[in-house]
CSV table of C-alpha atoms and ligand atoms in Angstrom, one decimal:
chain,number,residue,atom,x,y,z
E,1,MET,CA,25.2,36.6,20.7
E,2,ILE,CA,23.1,37.8,18.3
E,3,ARG,CA,20.9,35.0,17.0
E,4,ASN,CA,19.6,34.5,13.6
E,5,THR,CA,15.9,33.8,14.3
E,6,HIS,CA,15.0,33.7,10.6
E,7,ASN,CA,14.4,30.2,9.2
E,8,THR,CA,17.1,29.6,7.0
E,9,GLN,CA,15.8,26.5,4.9
E,10,PRO,CA,15.0,27.0,1.6
E,11,ALA,CA,11.3,26.5,0.9
E,12,LEU,CA,10.3,23.3,-0.6
E,13,PRO,CA,9.0,23.6,-4.4
E,14,GLU,CA,5.4,23.8,-4.8
E,15,VAL,CA,4.0,20.7,-7.0
E,16,HIS,CA,0.6,20.7,-8.4
E,17,LEU,CA,-1.7,17.8,-7.0
E,18,HIS,CA,-3.9,15.9,-9.3
E,19,ASP,CA,-6.8,15.2,-6.5
E,20,PHE,CA,-9.2,12.4,-7.3
E,21,HIS,CA,-9.6,11.7,-3.6
E,22,PRO,CA,-13.1,9.4,-3.5
E,23,SER,CA,-15.8,11.5,-1.8
E,24,PRO,CA,-16.9,10.6,1.9
E,25,ALA,CA,-20.4,9.7,0.2
E,26,SER,CA,-18.6,6.9,-1.7
E,27,LEU,CA,-16.7,5.4,1.3
E,28,ILE,CA,-19.9,5.5,3.2
E,29,SER,CA,-21.7,3.3,0.9
E,30,GLU,CA,-18.9,0.6,1.0
E,31,VAL,CA,-19.0,1.0,4.8
E,32,LEU,CA,-22.7,0.4,5.1
E,33,GLU,CA,-22.3,-2.5,2.6
E,34,GLY,CA,-19.5,-4.0,4.6
E,35,LEU,CA,-21.2,-3.8,8.0
E,36,ALA,CA,-24.4,-5.2,6.7
E,37,ALA,CA,-22.6,-8.2,5.2
E,38,THR,CA,-22.1,-11.5,7.1
E,39,PRO,CA,-19.5,-11.8,8.4
E,40,LYS,CA,-18.9,-8.2,8.7
E,41,VAL,CA,-16.0,-6.7,6.5
E,42,LEU,CA,-14.4,-3.3,6.2
E,43,PRO,CA,-12.3,-2.3,3.1
E,44,PRO,CA,-8.4,-2.0,4.0
E,45,LYS,CA,-8.1,1.2,2.1
E,46,LEU,CA,-10.0,2.7,5.0
E,47,PHE,CA,-6.7,2.3,6.9
E,48,TYR,CA,-5.0,5.0,5.4
E,49,ASP,CA,-5.9,8.6,6.8
E,50,HIS,CA,-3.0,10.7,7.8
E,51,ARG,CA,-2.9,8.7,11.2
E,52,GLY,CA,-3.1,5.5,9.5
E,53,ALA,CA,-0.5,6.4,7.0
E,54,GLU,CA,1.8,7.5,10.1
E,55,LEU,CA,1.1,4.2,11.8
E,56,PHE,CA,1.8,2.1,8.8
E,57,GLU,CA,5.4,3.9,8.4
E,58,ARG,CA,5.9,2.8,12.2
E,59,ILE,CA,4.8,-0.9,11.3
E,60,CYS,CA,7.4,-0.7,8.4
E,61,GLU,CA,10.2,-0.2,11.0
E,62,LEU,CA,9.3,-2.8,13.5
E,63,PRO,CA,11.6,-5.6,14.3
E,64,GLU,CA,9.0,-8.1,13.4
E,65,TYR,CA,7.5,-6.8,10.3
E,66,TYR,CA,10.5,-8.3,7.9
E,67,LEU,CA,8.6,-7.3,4.7
E,68,THR,CA,10.1,-3.5,4.3
E,69,ARG,CA,13.6,-4.2,5.6
E,70,THR,CA,13.8,-7.1,3.2
E,71,GLU,CA,12.4,-5.2,0.4
E,72,ILE,CA,14.6,-2.3,1.0
E,73,GLY,CA,17.7,-4.7,1.2
E,74,ILE,CA,16.8,-6.4,-2.3
E,75,LEU,CA,16.7,-2.7,-3.7
E,76,GLU,CA,19.9,-1.8,-2.2
E,77,SER,CA,21.9,-4.8,-3.5
E,78,ARG,CA,20.0,-5.1,-6.7
E,79,GLY,CA,19.3,-1.7,-8.0
E,80,THR,CA,21.7,-1.5,-10.6
E,81,GLU,CA,20.4,-4.9,-12.1
E,82,ILE,CA,17.0,-3.8,-11.6
E,83,ALA,CA,17.6,-0.5,-13.5
E,84,ALA,CA,19.4,-2.3,-16.2
E,85,ALA,CA,16.6,-5.0,-16.8
E,86,MET,CA,13.9,-2.0,-16.9
E,87,GLY,CA,15.7,0.6,-18.9
E,88,THR,CA,16.4,4.3,-18.1
E,89,GLY,CA,14.7,7.5,-18.8
E,90,ALA,CA,11.1,6.2,-18.7
E,91,CYS,CA,7.9,7.8,-17.1
E,92,MET,CA,7.8,6.4,-13.5
E,93,VAL,CA,4.2,5.7,-11.9
E,94,GLU,CA,4.3,4.2,-8.4
E,95,LEU,CA,1.2,2.9,-6.6
E,96,GLY,CA,0.7,3.4,-3.2
E,97,SER,CA,3.6,5.6,-2.8
E,98,GLY,CA,3.6,6.4,0.7
E,99,ALA,CA,6.7,7.9,2.3
E,100,GLY,CA,8.5,7.5,-1.0
E,101,ALA,CA,11.6,5.6,0.7
E,102,LYS,CA,12.1,2.7,-1.7
E,103,VAL,CA,11.7,4.9,-4.9
E,104,ARG,CA,14.5,6.8,-3.9
E,105,LEU,CA,16.8,4.0,-4.2
E,106,LEU,CA,15.9,3.5,-7.7
E,107,PHE,CA,15.8,7.1,-9.1
E,108,ASP,CA,19.5,7.2,-9.4
E,109,HIS,CA,19.9,3.8,-11.4
E,110,LEU,CA,16.5,4.3,-13.3
E,111,ARG,CA,16.9,8.2,-14.1
E,112,PRO,CA,13.1,8.6,-14.7
E,113,THR,CA,12.1,11.8,-16.5
E,114,MET,CA,8.7,12.1,-14.9
E,115,TYR,CA,7.6,10.4,-11.6
E,116,VAL,CA,3.8,10.0,-10.8
E,117,PRO,CA,3.1,9.0,-7.1
E,118,ILE,CA,-0.3,7.7,-6.6
E,119,ASP,CA,-1.5,7.6,-3.1
E,120,ILE,CA,-4.8,8.0,-1.2
E,121,ALA,CA,-3.2,9.8,2.0
E,122,ARG,CA,-3.3,13.4,0.7
E,123,LEU,CA,-1.4,15.1,3.2
E,124,GLN,CA,1.7,12.5,3.2
E,125,LEU,CA,1.7,12.4,-0.7
E,126,GLN,CA,1.7,16.3,-1.1
E,127,SER,CA,5.0,16.8,1.4
E,128,VAL,CA,6.6,13.7,-0.2
E,129,ALA,CA,6.2,14.9,-3.7
E,130,ARG,CA,7.5,18.3,-2.6
E,131,GLU,CA,10.6,16.8,-1.1
E,132,LEU,CA,10.9,14.6,-4.2
E,133,ALA,CA,10.9,17.4,-6.3
E,134,ASN,CA,13.4,19.2,-4.2
E,135,ASP,CA,15.7,16.5,-4.1
E,136,TYR,CA,15.8,15.4,-7.7
E,137,PRO,CA,15.1,18.6,-9.5
E,138,TRP,CA,15.6,16.6,-13.0
E,139,ILE,CA,12.4,14.6,-12.5
E,140,GLU,CA,9.1,16.1,-13.3
E,141,VAL,CA,6.9,15.1,-10.4
E,142,HIS,CA,3.1,14.7,-10.8
E,143,PRO,CA,1.4,13.6,-7.4
E,144,VAL,CA,-1.9,11.9,-7.9
E,145,CYS,CA,-4.3,11.7,-5.0
E,146,ALA,CA,-6.7,8.7,-5.8
E,147,ASP,CA,-7.6,5.2,-4.9
E,148,TYR,CA,-5.7,3.3,-7.7
E,149,CYS,CA,-8.2,0.6,-7.8
E,150,ARG,CA,-10.8,2.8,-10.0
E,151,PRO,CA,-10.1,3.7,-13.4
E,152,LEU,CA,-7.6,6.9,-13.9
E,153,HIS,CA,-7.2,9.1,-16.6
E,154,LEU,CA,-3.7,10.3,-16.5
E,155,GLU,CA,-3.4,12.5,-19.2
E,156,PHE,CA,0.1,14.3,-18.6
E,157,PHE,CA,2.4,11.7,-20.1
E,158,PRO,CA,4.7,13.0,-23.1
E,159,PRO,CA,3.5,11.1,-26.3
E,160,GLY,CA,5.7,8.0,-27.1
E,161,ALA,CA,7.1,8.1,-23.4
E,162,ARG,CA,7.7,4.5,-22.1
E,163,ARG,CA,5.9,3.9,-18.7
E,164,LEU,CA,7.3,2.0,-15.8
E,165,VAL,CA,4.7,1.0,-13.2
E,166,TYR,CA,6.0,0.4,-9.7
E,167,PHE,CA,3.9,-1.2,-7.2
E,168,PRO,CA,6.2,-1.9,-4.0
E,169,GLY,CA,5.4,-3.2,-0.5
E,170,SER,CA,3.5,-6.4,-1.6
E,171,THR,CA,0.2,-4.3,-1.5
E,172,LEU,CA,-0.9,-6.6,-4.2
E,173,GLY,CA,-1.4,-9.5,-1.5
E,174,ASN,CA,-4.3,-7.3,0.1
E,175,PHE,CA,-6.2,-8.0,-3.1
E,176,GLU,CA,-8.2,-11.4,-3.3
E,177,PRO,CA,-6.1,-13.5,-6.2
E,178,ALA,CA,-9.1,-13.0,-8.8
E,179,GLN,CA,-9.2,-9.2,-7.9
E,180,ALA,CA,-5.3,-9.3,-8.2
E,181,ALA,CA,-5.2,-11.0,-11.6
E,182,ALA,CA,-7.9,-8.4,-12.8
E,183,PHE,CA,-6.1,-5.6,-11.5
E,184,LEU,CA,-2.8,-6.6,-12.8
E,185,ALA,CA,-4.4,-7.1,-16.5
E,186,ASN,CA,-5.6,-3.4,-16.1
E,187,LEU,CA,-2.3,-2.4,-15.3
E,188,ARG,CA,-0.9,-3.5,-18.8
E,189,ASP,CA,-2.8,-0.5,-20.3
E,190,LEU,CA,-1.0,1.9,-17.8
E,191,ALA,CA,2.1,0.5,-18.8
E,192,GLY,CA,1.4,0.2,-22.3
E,193,ALA,CA,2.7,-2.4,-24.6
E,194,ASP,CA,6.4,-1.3,-24.5
E,195,GLY,CA,6.3,-0.4,-20.8
E,196,ALA,CA,7.0,-2.8,-17.6
E,197,LEU,CA,5.6,-3.5,-14.0
E,198,LEU,CA,7.9,-3.8,-11.1
E,199,ILE,CA,6.2,-5.5,-8.5
E,200,SER,CA,7.0,-6.8,-5.0
E,201,ILE,CA,5.5,-9.7,-3.4
E,202,ASP,CA,5.9,-11.3,0.2
E,203,LEU,CA,6.6,-15.0,0.0
E,204,LYS,CA,5.2,-17.9,1.8
E,205,LYS,CA,7.0,-19.0,4.9
E,206,GLU,CA,6.6,-20.6,8.2
E,207,THR,CA,3.6,-19.3,10.2
E,208,ARG,CA,5.3,-18.2,13.2
E,209,ARG,CA,7.6,-15.7,11.5
E,210,ILE,CA,4.3,-14.4,9.4
E,211,GLU,CA,2.2,-14.0,12.3
E,212,GLY,CA,4.9,-12.3,14.2
E,213,ALA,CA,4.9,-9.5,11.6
E,214,TYR,CA,1.0,-8.9,12.2
E,215,ASN,CA,1.2,-9.2,16.1
E,216,ASP,CA,4.1,-7.0,17.0
E,217,ALA,CA,5.1,-6.7,20.6
E,218,ALA,CA,4.8,-2.6,21.1
E,219,GLY,CA,0.8,-3.1,19.6
E,220,VAL,CA,1.3,-0.9,16.4
E,221,THR,CA,-0.5,-2.9,14.4
E,222,ALA,CA,-3.1,-3.5,16.8
E,223,GLU,CA,-3.2,0.6,16.8
E,224,PHE,CA,-3.3,0.7,12.9
E,225,ASN,CA,-6.3,-2.1,13.0
E,226,LEU,CA,-8.2,0.1,15.4
E,227,ASN,CA,-7.4,3.6,13.8
E,228,MET,CA,-10.1,2.3,11.2
E,229,LEU,CA,-12.7,2.7,13.5
E,230,ALA,CA,-11.6,6.0,14.9
E,231,ARG,CA,-11.6,6.8,11.2
E,232,LEU,CA,-15.3,5.8,11.1
E,233,ARG,CA,-15.9,8.4,13.9
E,234,HIS,CA,-13.9,11.4,12.7
E,235,ASP,CA,-14.5,11.0,8.7
E,236,LEU,CA,-17.9,9.6,8.7
E,237,GLY,CA,-19.6,10.8,12.0
E,238,ALA,CA,-20.0,7.1,12.9
E,239,GLU,CA,-20.8,6.1,16.7
E,240,VAL,CA,-18.3,3.6,17.8
E,241,ASN,CA,-16.6,2.8,20.7
E,242,LEU,CA,-12.9,1.9,20.1
E,243,ASP,CA,-12.5,0.2,23.7
E,244,GLY,CA,-15.1,-2.1,22.5
E,245,PHE,CA,-12.8,-3.9,20.2
E,246,ARG,CA,-9.7,-5.9,20.1
E,247,HIS,CA,-7.0,-6.7,17.4
E,248,ARG,CA,-6.6,-10.0,16.0
E,249,ALA,CA,-4.4,-11.4,13.3
E,250,PHE,CA,-3.6,-15.2,12.2
E,251,TYR,CA,-2.3,-16.9,9.3
E,252,ASN,CA,-4.8,-18.8,7.5
E,253,LEU,CA,-2.5,-21.6,6.0
E,254,GLU,CA,-5.0,-22.9,3.8
E,255,ALA,CA,-5.8,-19.9,2.2
E,256,GLY,CA,-2.4,-18.6,2.1
E,257,ARG,CA,-3.2,-15.1,3.8
E,258,VAL,CA,-2.9,-13.4,7.1
E,259,GLU,CA,-6.5,-12.3,8.1
E,260,MET,CA,-7.1,-9.1,10.4
E,261,HIS,CA,-10.0,-8.7,12.4
E,262,LEU,CA,-11.4,-6.4,14.9
E,263,ILE,CA,-13.2,-8.5,17.6
E,264,SER,CA,-16.2,-7.1,19.5
E,265,ARG,CA,-15.2,-7.4,23.4
E,266,ARG,CA,-19.2,-7.4,24.1
E,267,PRO,CA,-22.6,-6.9,22.8
E,268,GLN,CA,-22.6,-3.4,21.1
E,269,ALA,CA,-23.8,-1.6,18.3
E,270,ILE,CA,-22.0,0.8,15.6
E,271,VAL,CA,-24.3,3.7,14.0
E,272,VAL,CA,-23.3,4.9,10.7
E,273,ASP,CA,-25.1,7.4,8.6
E,274,ASP,CA,-28.4,6.8,10.9
E,275,ARG,CA,-28.0,2.8,10.2
E,276,THR,CA,-27.6,0.8,13.2
E,277,PHE,CA,-25.4,-2.3,13.1
E,278,HIS,CA,-25.5,-4.9,16.1
E,279,LEU,CA,-22.2,-6.9,17.1
E,280,GLU,CA,-22.5,-9.8,19.4
E,281,GLU,CA,-19.7,-10.6,21.9
E,282,GLY,CA,-16.7,-12.2,19.9
E,283,GLU,CA,-18.3,-11.1,16.6
E,284,THR,CA,-15.7,-10.2,14.1
E,285,ILE,CA,-15.1,-7.4,11.6
E,286,HIS,CA,-12.6,-8.4,8.9
E,287,THR,CA,-10.5,-5.7,8.0
E,288,GLU,CA,-7.6,-7.2,5.7
E,289,ASN,CA,-6.2,-10.0,4.1
E,290,SER,CA,-2.7,-10.3,3.0
E,291,TYR,CA,-1.9,-13.1,0.7
E,292,LYS,CA,1.4,-14.7,0.6
E,293,TYR,CA,2.6,-16.4,-2.7
E,294,SER,CA,5.6,-18.8,-3.7
E,295,ILE,CA,7.5,-17.5,-6.7
E,296,GLY,CA,5.8,-20.0,-9.1
E,297,GLU,CA,2.1,-19.1,-7.7
E,298,PHE,CA,2.8,-15.4,-8.3
E,299,GLN,CA,4.2,-15.9,-11.8
E,300,ASP,CA,1.2,-18.1,-12.8
E,301,LEU,CA,-1.1,-15.5,-11.6
E,302,ALA,CA,1.0,-12.7,-13.7
E,303,GLN,CA,0.8,-14.9,-16.9
E,304,ARG,CA,-3.1,-15.3,-16.3
E,305,ALA,CA,-3.1,-11.5,-16.2
E,306,GLY,CA,-1.1,-11.1,-19.7
E,307,TYR,CA,2.5,-10.7,-18.5
E,308,ARG,CA,5.6,-12.3,-19.3
E,309,PRO,CA,7.8,-12.8,-16.0
E,310,VAL,CA,11.1,-11.4,-17.0
E,311,ARG,CA,13.2,-11.5,-13.9
E,312,VAL,CA,12.9,-12.1,-10.0
E,313,TRP,CA,15.0,-10.7,-7.3
E,314,THR,CA,14.7,-12.2,-3.7
E,315,ASP,CA,16.9,-11.9,-0.5
E,316,PRO,CA,19.2,-14.8,0.6
E,317,GLU,CA,16.4,-16.3,2.9
E,318,GLU,CA,14.0,-16.2,0.4
E,319,LEU,CA,11.3,-14.2,2.5
E,320,PHE,CA,10.6,-11.6,-0.2
E,321,SER,CA,10.5,-10.9,-3.8
E,322,ILE,CA,10.7,-8.4,-6.6
E,323,HIS,CA,9.4,-9.2,-10.1
E,324,LEU,CA,10.1,-7.6,-13.2
E,325,LEU,CA,7.1,-8.3,-15.7
E,326,LYS,CA,6.5,-7.3,-19.3
E,327,PRO,CA,3.1,-7.2,-21.1
E,328,GLU,CA,2.9,-10.4,-23.0
E,329,THR,CA,2.4,-9.1,-27.0
V,1,LIG,C1,0.2,-2.4,2.7
V,1,LIG,N1,0.2,-4.1,3.3
V,1,LIG,C2,1.0,-4.8,2.3
V,1,LIG,C3,0.5,-4.2,4.3
V,1,LIG,C4,0.6,-5.9,4.7
V,1,LIG,O1,1.4,-6.3,5.2
V,1,LIG,O2,-0.4,-6.4,4.2
V,1,LIG,C5,-0.4,-3.7,5.4
V,1,LIG,C6,-0.3,-4.3,6.8
V,1,LIG,N2,-1.4,-4.8,7.4
V,1,LIG,C7,-0.9,-5.0,9.0
V,1,LIG,N3,0.5,-4.6,8.8
V,1,LIG,C8,0.6,-4.0,7.6
């Protein structure tokens, strides 16, 4: 038998990457500041190196992590309605595009002319952008590697094109509420007066369900949390012992947020950039907050940030919500 040993898969199209990845120096200063604070903190964006992005994709598939599954269910069942309310043929900008699975559910309905995925995980962004450019040849794809919390100057929108900003995954929940309002207010400029913002928000619900989502039986969330320390070691040359820490996540009912922490198992030190930070046994490094909102609380926040809530879609159990907001004129 003669085998064809040639790879018959057609090559994926090349896409130009607009690269504004923050420099290691700017990450170091945030890390030093966070470890010098009391209590110690590290910024959640440090989760998303290549390994962290992979772990996050695994989290999204966990039985306990209801968020992604529920969000996808809403997109699948309400895609036509969402597109009708948003309008077709616009330029679509996605913040934190990740594996790009959700946006695929919107493309056929929304028919955007341009798609601008923005993400900090460069390798994943590049490969996802090429796959999307291949699968949707009628969309101009412009991947942007950046920390989208910093000001961005995107100069490739055709003049006069309407812009739709898509912020999925309930990632706004990882901002402090005041920071979330300021961030939403900034996004109004990106959307423009005739644009729109489609944003996903995880809803308040019973504590047990929420805590389960951040304490999965397979330990993937724990690995994701600890990966932040591995990253300090690989990318910033830090001296840190991963075995010296354990994952802790709980719902702070009063503040309406899940808190993730790394707890020091013993007295120890972390050395970054020649600076030594001592930790006592039981001392915490606070790595993430994930705020949960009621629909009313989120709409109030959006209004304070200068938006008019137009529509909201939820699942039958009201676990999760997707909001269409338009800039108040
Ligand atoms: C990205 N973000 C919305 C996730 C969340 O649920 O807050 C990050 C995450 N942290 C632990 N599990 C997932």
